[in-house]
Short mmCIF file of C-alpha atoms in Angstrom, two decimals:
data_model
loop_
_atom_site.label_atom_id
_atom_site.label_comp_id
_atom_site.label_asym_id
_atom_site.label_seq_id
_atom_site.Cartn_x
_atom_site.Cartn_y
_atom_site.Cartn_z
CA UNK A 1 5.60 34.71 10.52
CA UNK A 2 7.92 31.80 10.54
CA UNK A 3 7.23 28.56 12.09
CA UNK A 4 9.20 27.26 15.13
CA UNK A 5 11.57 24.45 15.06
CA UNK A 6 9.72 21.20 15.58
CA UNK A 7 7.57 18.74 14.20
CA UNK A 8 4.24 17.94 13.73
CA UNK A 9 2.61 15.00 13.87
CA UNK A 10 -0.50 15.31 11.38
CA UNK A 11 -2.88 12.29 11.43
CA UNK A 12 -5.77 11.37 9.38
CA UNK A 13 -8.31 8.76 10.59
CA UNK A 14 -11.76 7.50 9.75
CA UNK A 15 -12.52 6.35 12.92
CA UNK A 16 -12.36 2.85 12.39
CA UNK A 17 -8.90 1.49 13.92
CA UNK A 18 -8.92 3.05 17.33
CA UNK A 19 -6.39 0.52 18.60
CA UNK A 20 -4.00 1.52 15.72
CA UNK A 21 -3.88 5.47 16.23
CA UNK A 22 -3.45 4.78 20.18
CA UNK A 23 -0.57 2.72 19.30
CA UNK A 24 0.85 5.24 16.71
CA UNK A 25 -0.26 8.15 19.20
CA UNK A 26 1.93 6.15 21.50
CA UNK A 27 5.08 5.00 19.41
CA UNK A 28 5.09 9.08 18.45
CA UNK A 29 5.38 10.09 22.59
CA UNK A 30 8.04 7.57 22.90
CA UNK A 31 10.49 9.38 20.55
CA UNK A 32 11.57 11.68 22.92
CA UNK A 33 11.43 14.41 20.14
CA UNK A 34 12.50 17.98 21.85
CA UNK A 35 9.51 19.96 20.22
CA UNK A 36 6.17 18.05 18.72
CA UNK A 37 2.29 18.11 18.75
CA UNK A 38 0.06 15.46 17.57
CA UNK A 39 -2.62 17.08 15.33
CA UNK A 40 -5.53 14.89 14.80
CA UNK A 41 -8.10 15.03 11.90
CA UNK A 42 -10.78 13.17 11.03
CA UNK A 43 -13.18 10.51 13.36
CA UNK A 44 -11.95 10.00 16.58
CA UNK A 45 -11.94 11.34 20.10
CA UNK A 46 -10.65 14.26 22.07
CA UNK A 47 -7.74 12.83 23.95
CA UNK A 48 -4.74 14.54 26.13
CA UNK A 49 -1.76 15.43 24.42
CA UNK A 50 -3.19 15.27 21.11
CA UNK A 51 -4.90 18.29 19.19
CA UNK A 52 -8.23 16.53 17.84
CA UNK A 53 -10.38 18.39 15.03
CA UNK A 54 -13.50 16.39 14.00
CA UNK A 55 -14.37 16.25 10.37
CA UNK A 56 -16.53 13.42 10.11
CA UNK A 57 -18.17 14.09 6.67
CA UNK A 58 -14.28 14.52 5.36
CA UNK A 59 -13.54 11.17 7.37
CA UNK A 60 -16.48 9.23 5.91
CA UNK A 61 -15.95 10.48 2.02
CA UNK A 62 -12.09 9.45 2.19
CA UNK A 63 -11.18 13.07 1.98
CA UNK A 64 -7.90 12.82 2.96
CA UNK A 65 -6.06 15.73 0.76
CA UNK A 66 -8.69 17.77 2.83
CA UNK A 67 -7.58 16.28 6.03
CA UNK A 68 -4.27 16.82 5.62
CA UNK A 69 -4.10 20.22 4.49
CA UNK A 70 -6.63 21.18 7.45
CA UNK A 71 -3.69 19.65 9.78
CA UNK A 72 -0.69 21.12 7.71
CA UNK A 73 -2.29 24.81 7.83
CA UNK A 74 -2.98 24.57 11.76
CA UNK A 75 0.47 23.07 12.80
CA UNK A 76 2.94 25.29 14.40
CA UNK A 77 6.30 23.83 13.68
CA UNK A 78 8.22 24.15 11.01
CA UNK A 79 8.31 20.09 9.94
CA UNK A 80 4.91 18.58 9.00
CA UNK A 81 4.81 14.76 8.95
CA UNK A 82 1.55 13.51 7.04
CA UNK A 83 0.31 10.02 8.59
CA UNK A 84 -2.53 7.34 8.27
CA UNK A 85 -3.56 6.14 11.12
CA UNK A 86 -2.12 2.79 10.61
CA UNK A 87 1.41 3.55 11.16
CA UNK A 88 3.57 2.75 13.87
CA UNK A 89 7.20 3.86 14.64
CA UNK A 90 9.99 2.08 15.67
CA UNK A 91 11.62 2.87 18.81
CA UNK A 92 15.04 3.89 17.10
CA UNK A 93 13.17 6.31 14.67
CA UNK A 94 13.95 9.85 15.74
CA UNK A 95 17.52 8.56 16.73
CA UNK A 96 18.04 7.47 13.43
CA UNK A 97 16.19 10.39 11.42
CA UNK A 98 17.14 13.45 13.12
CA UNK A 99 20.43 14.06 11.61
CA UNK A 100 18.86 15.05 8.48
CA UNK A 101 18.04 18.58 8.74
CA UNK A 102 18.21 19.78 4.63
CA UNK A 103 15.80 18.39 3.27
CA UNK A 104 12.40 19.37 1.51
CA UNK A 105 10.24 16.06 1.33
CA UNK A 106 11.55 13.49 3.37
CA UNK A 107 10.41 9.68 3.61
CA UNK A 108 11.83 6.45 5.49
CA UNK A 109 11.90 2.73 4.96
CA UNK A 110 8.52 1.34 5.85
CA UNK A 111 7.52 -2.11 6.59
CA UNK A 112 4.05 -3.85 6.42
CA UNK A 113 3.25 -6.28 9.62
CA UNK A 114 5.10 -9.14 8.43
CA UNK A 115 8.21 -7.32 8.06
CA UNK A 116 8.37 -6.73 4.44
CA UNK A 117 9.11 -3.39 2.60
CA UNK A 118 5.84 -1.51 1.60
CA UNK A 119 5.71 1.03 -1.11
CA UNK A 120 7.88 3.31 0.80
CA UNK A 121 10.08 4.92 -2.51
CA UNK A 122 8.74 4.53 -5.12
CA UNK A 123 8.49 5.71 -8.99
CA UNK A 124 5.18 6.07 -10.74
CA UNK A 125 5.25 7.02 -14.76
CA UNK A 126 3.74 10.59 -15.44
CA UNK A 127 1.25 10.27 -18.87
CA UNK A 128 0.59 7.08 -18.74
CA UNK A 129 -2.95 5.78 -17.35
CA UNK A 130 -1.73 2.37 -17.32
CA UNK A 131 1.28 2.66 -15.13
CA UNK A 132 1.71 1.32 -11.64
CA UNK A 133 4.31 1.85 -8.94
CA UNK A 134 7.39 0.47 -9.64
CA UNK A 135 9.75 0.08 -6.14
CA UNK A 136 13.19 1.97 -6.66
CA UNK A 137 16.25 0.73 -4.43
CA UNK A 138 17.30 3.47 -2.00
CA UNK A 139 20.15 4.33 -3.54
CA UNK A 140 17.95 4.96 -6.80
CA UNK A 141 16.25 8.29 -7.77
CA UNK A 142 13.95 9.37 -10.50
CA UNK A 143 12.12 12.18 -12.52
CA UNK A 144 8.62 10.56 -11.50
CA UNK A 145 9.68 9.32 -7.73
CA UNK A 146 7.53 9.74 -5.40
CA UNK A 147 6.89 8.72 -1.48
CA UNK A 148 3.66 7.08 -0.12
CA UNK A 149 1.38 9.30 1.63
CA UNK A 150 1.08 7.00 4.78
CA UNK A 151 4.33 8.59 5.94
CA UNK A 152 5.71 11.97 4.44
CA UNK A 153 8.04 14.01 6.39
CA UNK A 154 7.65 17.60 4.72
CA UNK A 155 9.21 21.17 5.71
CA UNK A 156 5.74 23.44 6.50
CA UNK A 157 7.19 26.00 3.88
CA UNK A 158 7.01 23.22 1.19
CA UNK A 159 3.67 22.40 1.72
CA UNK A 160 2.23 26.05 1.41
CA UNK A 161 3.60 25.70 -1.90
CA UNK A 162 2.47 22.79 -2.95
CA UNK A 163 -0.73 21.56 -0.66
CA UNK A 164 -2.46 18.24 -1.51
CA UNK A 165 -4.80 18.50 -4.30
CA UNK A 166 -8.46 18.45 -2.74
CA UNK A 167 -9.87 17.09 -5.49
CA UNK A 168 -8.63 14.00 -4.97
CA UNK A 169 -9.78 11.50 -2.11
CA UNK A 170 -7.64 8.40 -1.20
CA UNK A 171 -6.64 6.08 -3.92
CA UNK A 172 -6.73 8.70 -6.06
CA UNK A 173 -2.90 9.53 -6.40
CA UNK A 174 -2.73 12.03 -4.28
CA UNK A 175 0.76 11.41 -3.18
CA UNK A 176 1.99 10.72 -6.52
CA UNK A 177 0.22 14.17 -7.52
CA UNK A 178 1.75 16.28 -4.69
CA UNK A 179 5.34 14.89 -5.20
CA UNK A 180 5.61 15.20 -8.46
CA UNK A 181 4.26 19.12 -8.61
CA UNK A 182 6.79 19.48 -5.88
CA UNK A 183 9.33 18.16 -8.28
CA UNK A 184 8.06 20.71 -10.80
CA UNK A 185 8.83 23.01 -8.52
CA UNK A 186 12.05 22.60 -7.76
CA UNK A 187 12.08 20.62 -4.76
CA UNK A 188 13.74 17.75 -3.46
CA UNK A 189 12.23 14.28 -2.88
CA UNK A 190 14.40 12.06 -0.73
CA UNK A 191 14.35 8.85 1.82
CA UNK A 192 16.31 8.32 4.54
CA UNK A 193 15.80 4.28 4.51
CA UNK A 194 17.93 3.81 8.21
CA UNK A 195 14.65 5.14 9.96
CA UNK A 196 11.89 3.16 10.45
CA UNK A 197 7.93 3.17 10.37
CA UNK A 198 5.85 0.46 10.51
CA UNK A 199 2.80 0.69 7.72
CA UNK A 200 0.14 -1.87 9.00
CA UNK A 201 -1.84 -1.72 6.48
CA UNK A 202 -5.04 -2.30 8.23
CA UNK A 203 -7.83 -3.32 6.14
CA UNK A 204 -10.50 -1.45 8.37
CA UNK A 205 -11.89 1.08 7.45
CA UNK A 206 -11.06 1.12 3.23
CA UNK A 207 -14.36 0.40 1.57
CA UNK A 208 -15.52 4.38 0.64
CA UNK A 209 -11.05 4.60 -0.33
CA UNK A 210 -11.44 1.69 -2.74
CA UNK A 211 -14.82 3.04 -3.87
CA UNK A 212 -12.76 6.08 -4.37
CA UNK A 213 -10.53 4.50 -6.60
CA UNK A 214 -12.90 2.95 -8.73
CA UNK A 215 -14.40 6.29 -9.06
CA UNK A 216 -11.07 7.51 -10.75
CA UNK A 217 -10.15 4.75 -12.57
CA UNK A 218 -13.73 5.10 -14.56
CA UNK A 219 -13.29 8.46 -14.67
CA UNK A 220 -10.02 9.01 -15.82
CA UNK A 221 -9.31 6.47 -18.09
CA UNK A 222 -12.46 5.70 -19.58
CA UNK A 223 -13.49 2.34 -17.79
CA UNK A 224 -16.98 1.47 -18.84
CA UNK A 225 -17.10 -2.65 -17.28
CA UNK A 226 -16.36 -4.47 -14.52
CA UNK A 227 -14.18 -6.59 -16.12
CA UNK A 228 -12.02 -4.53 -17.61
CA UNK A 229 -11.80 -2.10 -14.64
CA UNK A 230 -10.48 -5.63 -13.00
CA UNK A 231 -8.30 -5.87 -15.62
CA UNK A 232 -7.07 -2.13 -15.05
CA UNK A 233 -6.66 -2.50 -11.49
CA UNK A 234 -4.05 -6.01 -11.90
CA UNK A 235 -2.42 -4.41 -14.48
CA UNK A 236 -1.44 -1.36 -11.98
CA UNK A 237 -0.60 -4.10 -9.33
CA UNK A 238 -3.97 -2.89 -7.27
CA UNK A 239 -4.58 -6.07 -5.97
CA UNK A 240 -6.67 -4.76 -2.55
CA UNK A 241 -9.20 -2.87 -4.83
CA UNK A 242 -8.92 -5.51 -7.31
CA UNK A 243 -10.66 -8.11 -4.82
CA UNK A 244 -14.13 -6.97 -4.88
CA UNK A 245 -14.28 -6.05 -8.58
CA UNK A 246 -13.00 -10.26 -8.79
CA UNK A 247 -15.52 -10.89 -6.13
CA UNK A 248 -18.33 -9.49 -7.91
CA UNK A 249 -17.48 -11.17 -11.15
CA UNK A 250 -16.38 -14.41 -10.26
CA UNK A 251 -20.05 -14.42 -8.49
CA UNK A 252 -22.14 -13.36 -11.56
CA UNK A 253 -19.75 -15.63 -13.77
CA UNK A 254 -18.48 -18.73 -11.77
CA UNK A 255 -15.34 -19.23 -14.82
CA UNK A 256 -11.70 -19.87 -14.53
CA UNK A 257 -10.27 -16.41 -14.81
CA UNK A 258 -12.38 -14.47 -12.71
CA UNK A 259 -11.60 -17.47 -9.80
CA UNK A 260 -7.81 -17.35 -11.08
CA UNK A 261 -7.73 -13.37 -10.81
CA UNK A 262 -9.87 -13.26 -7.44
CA UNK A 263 -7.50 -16.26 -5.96
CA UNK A 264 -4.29 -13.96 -7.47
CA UNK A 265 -5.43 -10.74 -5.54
CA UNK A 266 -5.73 -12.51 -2.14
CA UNK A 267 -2.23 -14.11 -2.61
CA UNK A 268 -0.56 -10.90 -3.35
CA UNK A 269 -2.08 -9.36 -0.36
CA UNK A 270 -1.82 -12.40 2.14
CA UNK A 271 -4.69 -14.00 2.34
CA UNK A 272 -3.58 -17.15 1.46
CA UNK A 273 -6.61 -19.52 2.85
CA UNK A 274 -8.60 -17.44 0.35
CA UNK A 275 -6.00 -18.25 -2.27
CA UNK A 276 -6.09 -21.67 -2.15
CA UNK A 277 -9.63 -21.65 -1.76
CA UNK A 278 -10.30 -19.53 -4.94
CA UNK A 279 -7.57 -21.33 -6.89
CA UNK A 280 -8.94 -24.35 -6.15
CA UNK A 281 -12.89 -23.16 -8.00
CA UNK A 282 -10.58 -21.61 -10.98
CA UNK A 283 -9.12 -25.38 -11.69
CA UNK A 284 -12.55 -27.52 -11.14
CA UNK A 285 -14.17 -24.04 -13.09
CA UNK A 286 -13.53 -25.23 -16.26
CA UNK A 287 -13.62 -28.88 -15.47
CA UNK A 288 -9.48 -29.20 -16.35
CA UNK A 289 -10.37 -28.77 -19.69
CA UNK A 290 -7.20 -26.20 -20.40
CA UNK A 291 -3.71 -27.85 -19.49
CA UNK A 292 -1.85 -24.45 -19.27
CA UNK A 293 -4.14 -22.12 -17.30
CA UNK A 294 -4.79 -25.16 -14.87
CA UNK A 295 -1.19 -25.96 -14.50
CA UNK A 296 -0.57 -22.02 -13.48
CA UNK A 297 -3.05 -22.38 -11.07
CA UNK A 298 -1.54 -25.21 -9.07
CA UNK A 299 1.89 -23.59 -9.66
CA UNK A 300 0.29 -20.34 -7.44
CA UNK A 301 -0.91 -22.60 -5.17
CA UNK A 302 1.74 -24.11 -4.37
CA UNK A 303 3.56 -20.60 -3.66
CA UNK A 304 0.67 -20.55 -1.17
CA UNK A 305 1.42 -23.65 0.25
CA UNK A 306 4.89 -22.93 0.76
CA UNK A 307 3.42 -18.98 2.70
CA UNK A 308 1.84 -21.52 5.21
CA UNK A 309 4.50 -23.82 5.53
CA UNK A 310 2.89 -26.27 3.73
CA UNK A 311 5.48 -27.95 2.53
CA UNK A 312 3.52 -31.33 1.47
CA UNK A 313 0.59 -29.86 -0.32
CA UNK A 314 3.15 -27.64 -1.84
CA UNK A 315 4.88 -30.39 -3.66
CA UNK A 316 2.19 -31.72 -4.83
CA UNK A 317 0.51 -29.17 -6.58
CA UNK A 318 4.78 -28.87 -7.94
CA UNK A 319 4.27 -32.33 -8.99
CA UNK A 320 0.77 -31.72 -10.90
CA UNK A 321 1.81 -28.33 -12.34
CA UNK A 322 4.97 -30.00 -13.79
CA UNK A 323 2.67 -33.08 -14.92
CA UNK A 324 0.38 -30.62 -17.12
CA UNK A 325 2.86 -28.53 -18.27
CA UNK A 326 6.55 -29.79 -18.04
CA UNK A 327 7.67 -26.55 -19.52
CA UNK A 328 6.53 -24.55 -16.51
CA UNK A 329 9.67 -23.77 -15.01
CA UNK A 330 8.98 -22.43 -12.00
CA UNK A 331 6.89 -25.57 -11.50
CA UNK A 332 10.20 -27.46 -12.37
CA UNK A 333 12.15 -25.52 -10.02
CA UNK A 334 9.40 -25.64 -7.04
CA UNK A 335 9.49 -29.40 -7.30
CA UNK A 336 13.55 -29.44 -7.48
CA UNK A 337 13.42 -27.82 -4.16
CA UNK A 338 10.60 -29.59 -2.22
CA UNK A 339 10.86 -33.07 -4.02
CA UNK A 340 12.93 -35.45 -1.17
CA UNK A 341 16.19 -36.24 -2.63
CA UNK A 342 17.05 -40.12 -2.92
CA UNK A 343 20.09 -40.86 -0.69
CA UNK A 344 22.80 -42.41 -3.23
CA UNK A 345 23.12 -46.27 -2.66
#
């Protein structure tokens, strides 16, 4: 029997961000879309208006290829959209997404908090352990693109070819997995980047994901030590999970690089206090013993400087980089920019 024309809104959850899936359950019932339901799976609470099926032992194991299939098989309508529970859309969403009608996989732009683009289309290489997602420009496509699973916009006949590998649990590729069979397959992956969702990327909630994602890294590509599943982890651009692998080594060895690589991961995912903080124990780690590596750690502070609007404290870790290492260009060119310019006599 086919499915009737509409969509549905299938949401995952652990339970942990109520405030977020109210304001997503919300930002979906201001759409106006003709036909929907909200299908809810996971750890959360009956509600009205919103179909809720509790799976706590899927919720609490990060099960979310399980989740989402369990929502894709009970949905009525013929387009499936798979969410987290983090996501928000904008008001102009539906306006701006329901003139595309052919399509099999469909994704959108999506934004972190701050405004930024996050991971919204995307290329991952196939056969190669030590790949990480590389952003594509819209107009780009590729034989290994795929689209983030926060947001996927999927016609319900595509999925029951395809479903979500239950094997895997978050962080575990799951995305990149179903995309690219669905490219085996024959059908279409595609964004339409003048629609909008907003990713928050809430950190509730992630510990049994990123525990997830060690799992597979060790078991898929052979990981046997902390340090080098660290190293696995920034080489992939995994800087969230990368924190408490840094975390834990930076606490049983106090040395430059594990400070260095702990103070990295916070900058790349915005937590600059932390940054500074951490860069600050890499450079007094090693007693400024090492011109270069100490020199790259001002430089990086100063980037977070210049995130808080730190202009002053920015220059002068410019000006100390650029004393260590005058080669550093990006010191050079930090200090260019910040350094007051002398009014000509």
């Amino acid at each position: 029997m086919s499915e009737k024309q509409g969509i549905s809104f299938c949401i995952i959850t652990g339970g942990q961000r109520p405030d977020r899936i109210d304001t997503l359950i919300k930002s979906i019932k201001a759409q106006s879309v003709p036909s929907y339901e909200i299908l809810v799976c996971g750890r959360h609470r009956p509600d009205p208006g919103i179909i809720y099926t509790e799976k706590a032992h899927w919720a609490d194991r990060a099960e979310v290829s399980k989740m989402r299939n369990f929502n894709a098989a009970g949905a009525q309508y013929d387009t499936i959209i798979i969410l987290d529970d983090d996501v928000e859309f904008t008001p102009d969403w539906w306006r701006n997404i329901r003139a595309v009608q052919n399509f099999d996989i469909l994704g959108c732009e999506g934004l972190d908090g701050n405004g930024d683009r996050w991971w919204d289309w995307q290329k991952m290489e196939r056969g190669n352990p030590l790949a990480g997602p590389v952003l594509l420009d819209y107009t780009e496509t590729d034989h290994d693109v795929y689209i983030s699973g926060y947001f996927m916009m999927i016609k319900k006949q595509v999925w029951k070819a395809v479903k979500f590998d239950e094997n895997r649990r978050n962080y575990q590729h799951d995305d990149v997995d179903f995309c690219h069979r669905a490219l085996d397959l024959g059908y279409r992956v595609e964004t339409c980047p003048k629609a909008t969702v907003i990713h928050h990327v809430d950190a509730r909630g992630r510990e049994e994901s990123e525990r997830a994602r060690t799992d597979y890294i060790k078991k898929n590509f052979s990981i046997k030590s902390d340090r080098d599943l660290g190293k696995m982890l920034l080489s992939t651009n995994y800087f969230r999970e990368a924190l408490p692998v840094f975390k834990k080594l930076s606490g049983a060895d106090p040395s430059f690089e594990n400070f260095y690589n702990l103070a990295y991961c916070f900058q790349q995912v915005g937590g600059y206090s932390n940054a500074s903080k951490y860069y600050l124990e890499a450079i007094y780690a090693d007693g400024n013993k090492d011109d270069i590596r100490v020199a790259s750690a001002y430089l990086h502070m100063g980037e977070v400087f210049l995130k808080q609007g730190r202009k002053e404290l920015a220059l002068d870790c410019a000006k100390t980089a650029t004393t260590l290492m005058p080669q550093n260009k990006k010191a050079v060119e930090m200090l260019f920019k910040l350094e007051p310019k002398k009014e000509k006599k």
